[in-house]
CSV table of C-alpha atoms in Angstrom, one decimal:
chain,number,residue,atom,x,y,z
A,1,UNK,CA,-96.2,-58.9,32.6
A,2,UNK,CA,-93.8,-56.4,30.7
A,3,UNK,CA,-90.4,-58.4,29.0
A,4,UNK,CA,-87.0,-58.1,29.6
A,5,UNK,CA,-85.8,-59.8,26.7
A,6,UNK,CA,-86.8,-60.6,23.2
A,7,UNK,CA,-85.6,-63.2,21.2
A,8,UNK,CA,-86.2,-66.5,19.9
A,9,UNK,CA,-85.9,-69.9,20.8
A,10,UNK,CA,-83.5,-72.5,18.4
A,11,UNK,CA,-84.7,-76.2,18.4
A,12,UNK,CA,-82.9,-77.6,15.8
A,13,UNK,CA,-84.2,-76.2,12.6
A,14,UNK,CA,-87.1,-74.8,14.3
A,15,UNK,CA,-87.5,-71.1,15.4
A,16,UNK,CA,-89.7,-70.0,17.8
A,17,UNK,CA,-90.4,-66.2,18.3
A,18,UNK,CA,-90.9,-65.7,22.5
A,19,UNK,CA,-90.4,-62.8,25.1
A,20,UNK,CA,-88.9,-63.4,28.4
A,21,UNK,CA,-90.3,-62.4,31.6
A,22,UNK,CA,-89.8,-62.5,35.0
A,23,UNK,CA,-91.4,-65.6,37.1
A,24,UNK,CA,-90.5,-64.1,40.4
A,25,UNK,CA,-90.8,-60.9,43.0
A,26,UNK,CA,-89.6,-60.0,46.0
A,27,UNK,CA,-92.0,-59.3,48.6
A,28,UNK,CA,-89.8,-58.0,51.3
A,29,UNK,CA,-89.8,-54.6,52.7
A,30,UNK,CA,-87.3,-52.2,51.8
A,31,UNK,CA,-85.4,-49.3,53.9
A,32,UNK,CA,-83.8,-46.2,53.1
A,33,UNK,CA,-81.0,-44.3,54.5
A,34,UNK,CA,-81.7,-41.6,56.7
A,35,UNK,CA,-79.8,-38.9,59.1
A,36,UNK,CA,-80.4,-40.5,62.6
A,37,UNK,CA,-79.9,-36.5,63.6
A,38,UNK,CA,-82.4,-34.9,62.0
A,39,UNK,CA,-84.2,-38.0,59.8
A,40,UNK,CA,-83.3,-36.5,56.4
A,41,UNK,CA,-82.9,-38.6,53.2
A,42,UNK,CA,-79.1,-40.0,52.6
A,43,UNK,CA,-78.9,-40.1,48.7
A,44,UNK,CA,-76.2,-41.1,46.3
A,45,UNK,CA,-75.6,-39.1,43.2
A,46,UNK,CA,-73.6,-40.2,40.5
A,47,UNK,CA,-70.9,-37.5,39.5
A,48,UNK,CA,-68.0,-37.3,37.0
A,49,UNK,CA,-64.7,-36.9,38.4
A,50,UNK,CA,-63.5,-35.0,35.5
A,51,UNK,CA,-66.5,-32.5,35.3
A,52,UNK,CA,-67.4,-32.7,39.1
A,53,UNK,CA,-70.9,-32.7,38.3
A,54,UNK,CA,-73.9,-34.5,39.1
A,55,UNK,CA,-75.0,-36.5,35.8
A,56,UNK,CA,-78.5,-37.7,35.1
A,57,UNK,CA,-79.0,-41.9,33.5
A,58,UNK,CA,-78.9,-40.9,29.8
A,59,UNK,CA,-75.6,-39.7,30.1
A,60,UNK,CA,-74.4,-42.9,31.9
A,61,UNK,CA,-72.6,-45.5,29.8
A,62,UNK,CA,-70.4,-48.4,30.7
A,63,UNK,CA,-66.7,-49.5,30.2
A,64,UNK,CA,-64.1,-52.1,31.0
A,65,UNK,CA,-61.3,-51.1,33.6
A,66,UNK,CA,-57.9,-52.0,32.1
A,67,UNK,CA,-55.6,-53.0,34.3
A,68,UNK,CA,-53.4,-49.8,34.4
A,69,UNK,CA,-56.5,-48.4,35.0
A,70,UNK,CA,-57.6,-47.2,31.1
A,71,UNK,CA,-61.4,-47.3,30.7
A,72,UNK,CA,-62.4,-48.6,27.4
A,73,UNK,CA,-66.1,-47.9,26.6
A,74,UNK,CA,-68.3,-50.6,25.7
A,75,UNK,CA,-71.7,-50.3,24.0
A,76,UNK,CA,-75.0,-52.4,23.4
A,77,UNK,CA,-74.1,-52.7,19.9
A,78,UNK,CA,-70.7,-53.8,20.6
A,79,UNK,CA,-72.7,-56.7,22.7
A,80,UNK,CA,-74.9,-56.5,19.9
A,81,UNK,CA,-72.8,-58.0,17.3
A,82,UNK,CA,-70.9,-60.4,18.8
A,83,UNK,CA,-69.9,-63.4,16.5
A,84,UNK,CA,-71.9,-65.6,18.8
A,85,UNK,CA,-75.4,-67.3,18.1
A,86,UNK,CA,-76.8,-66.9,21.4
A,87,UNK,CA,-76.5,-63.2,21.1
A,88,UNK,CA,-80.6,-63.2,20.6
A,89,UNK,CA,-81.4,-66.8,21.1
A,90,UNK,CA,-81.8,-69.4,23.7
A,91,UNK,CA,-79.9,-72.1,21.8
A,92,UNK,CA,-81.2,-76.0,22.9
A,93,UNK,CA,-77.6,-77.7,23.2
A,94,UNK,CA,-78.9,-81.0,25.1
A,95,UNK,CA,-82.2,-83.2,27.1
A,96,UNK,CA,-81.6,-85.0,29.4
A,97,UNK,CA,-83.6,-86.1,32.9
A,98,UNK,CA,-84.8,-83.8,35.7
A,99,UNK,CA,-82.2,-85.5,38.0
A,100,UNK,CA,-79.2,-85.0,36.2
A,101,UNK,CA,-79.2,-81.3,37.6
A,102,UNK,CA,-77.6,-80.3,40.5
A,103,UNK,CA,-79.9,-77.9,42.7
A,104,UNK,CA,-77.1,-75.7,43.7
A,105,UNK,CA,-77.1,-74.9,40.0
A,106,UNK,CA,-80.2,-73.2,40.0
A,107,UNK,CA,-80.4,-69.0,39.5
A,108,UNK,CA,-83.2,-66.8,38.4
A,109,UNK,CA,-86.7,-68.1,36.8
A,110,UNK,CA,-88.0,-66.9,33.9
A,111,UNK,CA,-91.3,-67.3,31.9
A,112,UNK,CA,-90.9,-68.0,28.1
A,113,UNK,CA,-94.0,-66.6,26.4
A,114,UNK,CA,-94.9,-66.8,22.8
A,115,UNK,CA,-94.5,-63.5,20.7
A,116,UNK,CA,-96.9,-63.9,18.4
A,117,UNK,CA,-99.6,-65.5,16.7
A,118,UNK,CA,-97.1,-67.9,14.3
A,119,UNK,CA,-95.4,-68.4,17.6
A,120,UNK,CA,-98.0,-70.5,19.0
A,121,UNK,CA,-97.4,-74.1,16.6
A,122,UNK,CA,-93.7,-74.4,17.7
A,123,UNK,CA,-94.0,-73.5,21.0
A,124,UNK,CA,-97.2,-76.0,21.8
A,125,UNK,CA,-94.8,-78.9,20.1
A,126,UNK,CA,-91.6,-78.0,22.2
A,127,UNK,CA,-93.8,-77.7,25.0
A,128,UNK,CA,-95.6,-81.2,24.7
A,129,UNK,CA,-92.5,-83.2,24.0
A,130,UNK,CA,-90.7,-81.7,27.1
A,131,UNK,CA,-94.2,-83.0,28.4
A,132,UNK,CA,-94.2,-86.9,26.7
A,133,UNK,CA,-90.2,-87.3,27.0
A,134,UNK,CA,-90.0,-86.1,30.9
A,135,UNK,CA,-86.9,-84.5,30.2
A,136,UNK,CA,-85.6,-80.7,30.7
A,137,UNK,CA,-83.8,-78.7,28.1
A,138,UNK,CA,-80.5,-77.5,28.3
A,139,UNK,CA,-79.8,-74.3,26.8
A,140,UNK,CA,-77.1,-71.5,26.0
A,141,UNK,CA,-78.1,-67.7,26.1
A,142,UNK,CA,-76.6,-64.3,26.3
A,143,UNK,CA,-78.2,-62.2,28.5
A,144,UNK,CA,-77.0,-58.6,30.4
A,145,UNK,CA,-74.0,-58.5,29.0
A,146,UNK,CA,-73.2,-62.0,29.2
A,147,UNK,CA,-73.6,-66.0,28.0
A,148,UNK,CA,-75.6,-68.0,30.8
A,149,UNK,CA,-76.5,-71.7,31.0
A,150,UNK,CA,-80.6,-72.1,31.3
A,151,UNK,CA,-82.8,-75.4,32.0
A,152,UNK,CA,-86.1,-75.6,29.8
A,153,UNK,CA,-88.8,-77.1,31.3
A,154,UNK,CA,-93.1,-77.1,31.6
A,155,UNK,CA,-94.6,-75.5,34.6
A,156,UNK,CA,-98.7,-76.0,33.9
A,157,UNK,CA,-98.9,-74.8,30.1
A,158,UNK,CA,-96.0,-72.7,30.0
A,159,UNK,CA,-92.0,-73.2,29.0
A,160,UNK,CA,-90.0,-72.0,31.9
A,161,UNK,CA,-86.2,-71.1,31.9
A,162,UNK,CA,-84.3,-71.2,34.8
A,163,UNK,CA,-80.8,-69.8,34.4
A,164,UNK,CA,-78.0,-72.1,35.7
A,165,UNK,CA,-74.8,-71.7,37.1
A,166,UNK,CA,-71.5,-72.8,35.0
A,167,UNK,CA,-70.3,-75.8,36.7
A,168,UNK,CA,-67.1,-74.2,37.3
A,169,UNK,CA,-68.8,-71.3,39.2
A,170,UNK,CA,-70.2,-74.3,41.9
A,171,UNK,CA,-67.9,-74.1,45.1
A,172,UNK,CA,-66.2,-77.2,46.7
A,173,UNK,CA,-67.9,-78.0,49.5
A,174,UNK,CA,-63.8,-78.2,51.5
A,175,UNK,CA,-63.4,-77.9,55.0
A,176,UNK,CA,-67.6,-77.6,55.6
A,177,UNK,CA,-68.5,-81.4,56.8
A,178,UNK,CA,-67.5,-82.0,60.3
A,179,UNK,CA,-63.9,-82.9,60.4
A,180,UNK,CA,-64.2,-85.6,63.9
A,181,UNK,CA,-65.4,-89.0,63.7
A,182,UNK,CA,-69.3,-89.5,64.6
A,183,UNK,CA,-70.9,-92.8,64.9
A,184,UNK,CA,-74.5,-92.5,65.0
A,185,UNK,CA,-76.6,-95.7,66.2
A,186,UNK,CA,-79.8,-97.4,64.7
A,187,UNK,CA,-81.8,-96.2,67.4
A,188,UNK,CA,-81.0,-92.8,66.5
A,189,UNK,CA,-81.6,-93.1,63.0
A,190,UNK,CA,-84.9,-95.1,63.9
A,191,UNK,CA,-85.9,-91.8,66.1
A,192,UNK,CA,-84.8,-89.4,63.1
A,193,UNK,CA,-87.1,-91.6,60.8
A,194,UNK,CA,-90.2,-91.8,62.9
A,195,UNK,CA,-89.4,-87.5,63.5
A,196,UNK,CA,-89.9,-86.8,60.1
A,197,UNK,CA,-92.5,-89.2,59.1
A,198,UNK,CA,-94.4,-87.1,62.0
A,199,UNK,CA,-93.7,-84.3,60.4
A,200,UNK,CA,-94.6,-85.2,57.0
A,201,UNK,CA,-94.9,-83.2,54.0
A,202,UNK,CA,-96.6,-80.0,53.8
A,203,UNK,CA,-98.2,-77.9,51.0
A,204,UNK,CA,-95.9,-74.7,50.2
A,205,UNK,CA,-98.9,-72.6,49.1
A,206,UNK,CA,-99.5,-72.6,52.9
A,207,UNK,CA,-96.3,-71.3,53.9
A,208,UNK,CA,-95.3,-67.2,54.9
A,209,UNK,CA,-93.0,-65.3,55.7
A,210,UNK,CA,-93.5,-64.7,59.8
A,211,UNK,CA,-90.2,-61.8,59.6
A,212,UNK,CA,-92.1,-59.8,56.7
A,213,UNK,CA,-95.9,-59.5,58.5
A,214,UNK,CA,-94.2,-58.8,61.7
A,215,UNK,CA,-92.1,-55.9,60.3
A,216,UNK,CA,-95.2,-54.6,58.5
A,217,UNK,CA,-97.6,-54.7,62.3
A,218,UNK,CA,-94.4,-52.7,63.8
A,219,UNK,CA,-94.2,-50.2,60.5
A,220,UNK,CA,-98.1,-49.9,61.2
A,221,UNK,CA,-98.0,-49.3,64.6
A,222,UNK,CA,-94.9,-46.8,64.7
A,223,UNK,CA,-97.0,-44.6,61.9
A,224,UNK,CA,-99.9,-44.7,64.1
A,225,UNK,CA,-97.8,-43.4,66.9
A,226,UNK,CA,-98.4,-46.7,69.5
A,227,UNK,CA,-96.2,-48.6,70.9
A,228,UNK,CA,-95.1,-52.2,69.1
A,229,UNK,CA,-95.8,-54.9,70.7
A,230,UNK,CA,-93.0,-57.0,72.6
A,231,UNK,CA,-91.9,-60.2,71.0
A,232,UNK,CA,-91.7,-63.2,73.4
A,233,UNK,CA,-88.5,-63.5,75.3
A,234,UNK,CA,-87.0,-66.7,73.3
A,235,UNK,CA,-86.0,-69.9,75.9
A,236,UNK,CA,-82.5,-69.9,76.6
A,237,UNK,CA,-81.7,-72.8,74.5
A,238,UNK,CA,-79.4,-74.9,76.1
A,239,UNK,CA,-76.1,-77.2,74.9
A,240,UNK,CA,-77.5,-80.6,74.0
A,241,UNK,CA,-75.8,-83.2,75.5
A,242,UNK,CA,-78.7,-86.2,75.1
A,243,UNK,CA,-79.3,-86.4,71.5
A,244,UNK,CA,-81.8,-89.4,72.0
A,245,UNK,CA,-83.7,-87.2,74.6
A,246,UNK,CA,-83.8,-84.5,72.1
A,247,UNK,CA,-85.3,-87.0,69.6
A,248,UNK,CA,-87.9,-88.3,71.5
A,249,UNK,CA,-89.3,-85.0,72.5
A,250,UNK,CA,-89.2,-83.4,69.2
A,251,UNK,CA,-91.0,-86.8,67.9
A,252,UNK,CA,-93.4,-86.6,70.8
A,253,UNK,CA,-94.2,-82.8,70.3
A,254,UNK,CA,-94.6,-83.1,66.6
A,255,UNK,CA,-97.4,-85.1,67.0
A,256,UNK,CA,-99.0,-83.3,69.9
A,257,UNK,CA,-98.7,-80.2,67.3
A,258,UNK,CA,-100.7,-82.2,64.6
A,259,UNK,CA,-103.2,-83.2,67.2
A,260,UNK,CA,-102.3,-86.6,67.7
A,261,UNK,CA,-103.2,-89.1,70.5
A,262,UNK,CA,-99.3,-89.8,71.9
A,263,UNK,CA,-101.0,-92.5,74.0
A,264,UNK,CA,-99.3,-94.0,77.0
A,265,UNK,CA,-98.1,-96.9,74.6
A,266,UNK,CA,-95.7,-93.9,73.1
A,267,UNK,CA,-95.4,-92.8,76.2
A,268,UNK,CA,-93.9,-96.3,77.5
A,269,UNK,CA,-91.6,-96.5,74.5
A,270,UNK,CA,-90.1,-92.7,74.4
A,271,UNK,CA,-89.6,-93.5,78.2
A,272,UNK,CA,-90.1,-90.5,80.7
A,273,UNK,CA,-91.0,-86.8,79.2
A,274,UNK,CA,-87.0,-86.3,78.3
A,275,UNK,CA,-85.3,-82.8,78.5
A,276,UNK,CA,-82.7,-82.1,76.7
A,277,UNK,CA,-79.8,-81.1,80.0
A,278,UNK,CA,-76.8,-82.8,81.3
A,279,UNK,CA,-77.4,-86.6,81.9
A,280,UNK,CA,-76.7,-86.4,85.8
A,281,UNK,CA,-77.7,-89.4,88.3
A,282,UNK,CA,-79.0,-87.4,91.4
A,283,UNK,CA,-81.0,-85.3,88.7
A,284,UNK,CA,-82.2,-88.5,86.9
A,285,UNK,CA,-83.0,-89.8,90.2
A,286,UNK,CA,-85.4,-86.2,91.3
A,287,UNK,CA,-86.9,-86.1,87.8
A,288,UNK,CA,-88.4,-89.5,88.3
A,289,UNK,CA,-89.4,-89.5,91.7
A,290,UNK,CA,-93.2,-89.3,92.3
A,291,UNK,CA,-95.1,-86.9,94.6
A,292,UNK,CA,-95.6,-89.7,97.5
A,293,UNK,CA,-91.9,-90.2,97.0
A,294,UNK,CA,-91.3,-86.0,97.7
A,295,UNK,CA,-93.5,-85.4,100.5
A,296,UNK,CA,-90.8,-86.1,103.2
A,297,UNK,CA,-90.2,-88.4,106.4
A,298,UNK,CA,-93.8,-88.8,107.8
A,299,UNK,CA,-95.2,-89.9,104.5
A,300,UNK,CA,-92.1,-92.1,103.5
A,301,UNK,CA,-92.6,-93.6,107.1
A,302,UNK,CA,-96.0,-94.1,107.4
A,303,UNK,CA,-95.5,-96.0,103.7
A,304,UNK,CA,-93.5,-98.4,104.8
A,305,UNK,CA,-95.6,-98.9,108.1
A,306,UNK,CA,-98.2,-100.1,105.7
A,307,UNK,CA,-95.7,-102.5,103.6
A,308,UNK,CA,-95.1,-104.1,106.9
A,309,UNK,CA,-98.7,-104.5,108.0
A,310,UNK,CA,-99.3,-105.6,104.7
A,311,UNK,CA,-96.4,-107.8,103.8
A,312,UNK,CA,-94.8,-109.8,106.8
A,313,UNK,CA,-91.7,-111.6,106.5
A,314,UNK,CA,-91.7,-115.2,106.5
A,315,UNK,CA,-90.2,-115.8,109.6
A,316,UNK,CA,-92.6,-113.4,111.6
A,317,UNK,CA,-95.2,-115.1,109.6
A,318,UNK,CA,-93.7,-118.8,111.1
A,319,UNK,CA,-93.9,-117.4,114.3
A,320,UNK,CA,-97.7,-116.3,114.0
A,321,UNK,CA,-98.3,-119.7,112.7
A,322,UNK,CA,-96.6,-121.5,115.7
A,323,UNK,CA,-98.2,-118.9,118.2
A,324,UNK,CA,-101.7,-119.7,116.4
A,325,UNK,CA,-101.1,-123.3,117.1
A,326,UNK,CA,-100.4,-122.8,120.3
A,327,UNK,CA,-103.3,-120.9,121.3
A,328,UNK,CA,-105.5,-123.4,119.6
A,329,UNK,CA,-104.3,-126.6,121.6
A,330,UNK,CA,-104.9,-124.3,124.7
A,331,UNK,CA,-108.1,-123.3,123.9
A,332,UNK,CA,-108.8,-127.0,123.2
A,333,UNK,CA,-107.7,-128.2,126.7
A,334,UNK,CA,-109.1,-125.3,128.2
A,335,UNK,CA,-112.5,-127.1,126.8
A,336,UNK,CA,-111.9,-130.5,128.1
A,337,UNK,CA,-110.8,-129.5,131.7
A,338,UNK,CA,-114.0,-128.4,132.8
A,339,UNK,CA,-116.2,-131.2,131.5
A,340,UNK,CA,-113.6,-133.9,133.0
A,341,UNK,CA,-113.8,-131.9,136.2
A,342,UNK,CA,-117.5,-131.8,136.4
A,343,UNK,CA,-118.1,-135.2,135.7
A,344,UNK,CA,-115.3,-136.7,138.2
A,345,UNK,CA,-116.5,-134.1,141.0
A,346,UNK,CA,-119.2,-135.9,143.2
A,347,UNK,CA,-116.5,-138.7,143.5
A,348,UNK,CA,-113.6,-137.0,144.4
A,349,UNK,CA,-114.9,-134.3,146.7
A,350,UNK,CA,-114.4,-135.7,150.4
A,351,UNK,CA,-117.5,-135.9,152.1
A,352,UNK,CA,-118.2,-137.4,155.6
A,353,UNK,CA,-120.4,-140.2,155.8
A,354,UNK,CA,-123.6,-140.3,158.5
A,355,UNK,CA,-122.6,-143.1,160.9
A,356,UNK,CA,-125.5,-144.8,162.3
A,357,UNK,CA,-126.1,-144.2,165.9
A,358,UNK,CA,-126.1,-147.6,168.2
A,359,UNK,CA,-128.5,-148.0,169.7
A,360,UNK,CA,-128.2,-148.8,173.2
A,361,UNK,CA,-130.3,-151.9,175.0
């Protein structure tokens, strides 16, 4: 990797030759200006006002605007030999812990490599007590033209700068919170919890950039002379008005998207498959009906035919007993009648008796 910077770093007493490179690149695609006309090449060229005249790089120097508009030219050796120590050397000022460094502070990352053999000793001994003392370096250095703040720290077997911010160049965050009162429940924050323990952590090695591969299939298909292919209309994405719906389904589609059984116990706690619309009570009411519910006045009749069949009411259910009773004492008197009646027949049937004839002298 070619340098951009030579110099030295100063720990204490101890010098150590290095070079500094680049520990980044940009991968994303670039455009240039054309003529929408005709498709030509828009180009800048850098002229002189006084000599109106194009003028090529080595003729380009730099200068500072004064404010009545004087330009007073500046040159790398003027930068050169400034009175200041960090002029060619990344100057350790502090250690202190990983935490103490505010993320927002963090600019460009650089690689610290060793120039040179003799170069190897100090930098293995910086590089292993950064290791052992779990701290980060702070550092002053001077560097296009100016002095920048930079954190030291190990990344594998290497020294790694990262330039930081000056605390005074870190906006306020003023005005950017949410200036209305919000009071957000325990079930909500229980949701939010259980959403991103779902999610759970990821490897950043397996992460891309989507925007950059999709602009490089449409670059390869315009050159190719077909048609790109149509990105998918995105869903009209409502104004969310049940935050706890919105929860629940994001929790429950997480884990369908990692493959995992939602089960109908989640199912019974997350409640009905929410969607995130205005809470209404007729539409609550539709969502949840079932399909026997939907199929109209036949089936809905029929239904309750068949809860009546199969659950009476208690009085019709008195009355059946009563009526039950009744037919049994009948039944049972029906049953004696005819045996009394058969027995008691021959005697109480009228029948004539023979009288005996006289008989006559």
């Amino acid at each position: 990797m070619r340098s951009i910077w030579n110099g030295a770093i100063s720990f204490g007493l101890v010098s150590i030759p290095i070079k500094l490179v680049n520990a980044t690149e940009s991968h994303s695609i670039s455009f240039r200006q054309i003529h929408t006309e005709d498709g030509g090449r828009i180009r800048y060229r850098k002229v002189c006002e006084l000599e109106d005249r194009e003028v090529t790089q080595a003729e380009i120097g730099k200068a500072y605007e004064d404010a009545d508009g004087t330009m007073i030219p500046i040159t790398d050796d003027d930068l050169a030999q400034l009175p200041i120590p960090t002029a060619r050397t990344i100057e350790i000022v502090a250690f202190v812990p990983a935490d103490r460094i505010d993320p927002l502070q963090m600019d460009a990352a650089y690689y610290l490599s060793a120039n040179g053999v003799p170069a190897a000793k100090p930098y293995t001994l910086l590089r292993e007590a950064l290791k052992r003392s779990q701290k980060v370096a702070i550092a002053k250095y001077a560097l296009r033209g100016r002095e920048r703040l930079g954190m030291l720290r190990v990344v594998d077997d290497v020294i790694a700068m990262h330039g930081l911010l000056w605390p005074d160049e870190i906006r306020v965050p003023e005005g950017v919170a949410p200036d209305t009162s919000v009071t957000v429940r325990d079930k909500e924050l229980d949701l939010a919890d259980a959403l991103m323990d779902t999610l759970g952590e990821v490897d950043l090695a397996d992460l891309h950039d989507d925007y950059r591969e999709a602009v490089e299939e449409m670059i390869t298909a315009k050159a190719s002379g077909e048609q790109p292919a149509e990105s998918p209309t995105p869903a009209p994405s409502g104004k969310v008005l049940d935050l706890m719906a919105a929860l629940e389904k994001s929790v429950r589609e997480a884990k369908e998207s990692r493959g995992e059984d939602t089960g109908e116990d989640a199912g019974a706690e997350t409640g009905k498959r929410a969607e995130v619309r205005p809470i209404s009570s007729r539409s609550t009411r539709s969502s949840r009906a079932t399909p026997k519910q939907t199929t109209g006045k036949k089936s809905t009749s029929s239904a309750a035919k068949k809860t009546a069949a199969k659950k009476p009411t208690a009085s019709t259910s008195t009355s059946a007993k009563k009526s039950t009773g009744a037919t049994k004492k009948t039944a049972a008197s029906a049953k004696k009648t005819p045996a009394k009646t058969t027995a008691k027949s021959p005697a109480k049937t009228p029948t004539k008796k023979a009288t005996p004839r006289k008989r006559t002298a």
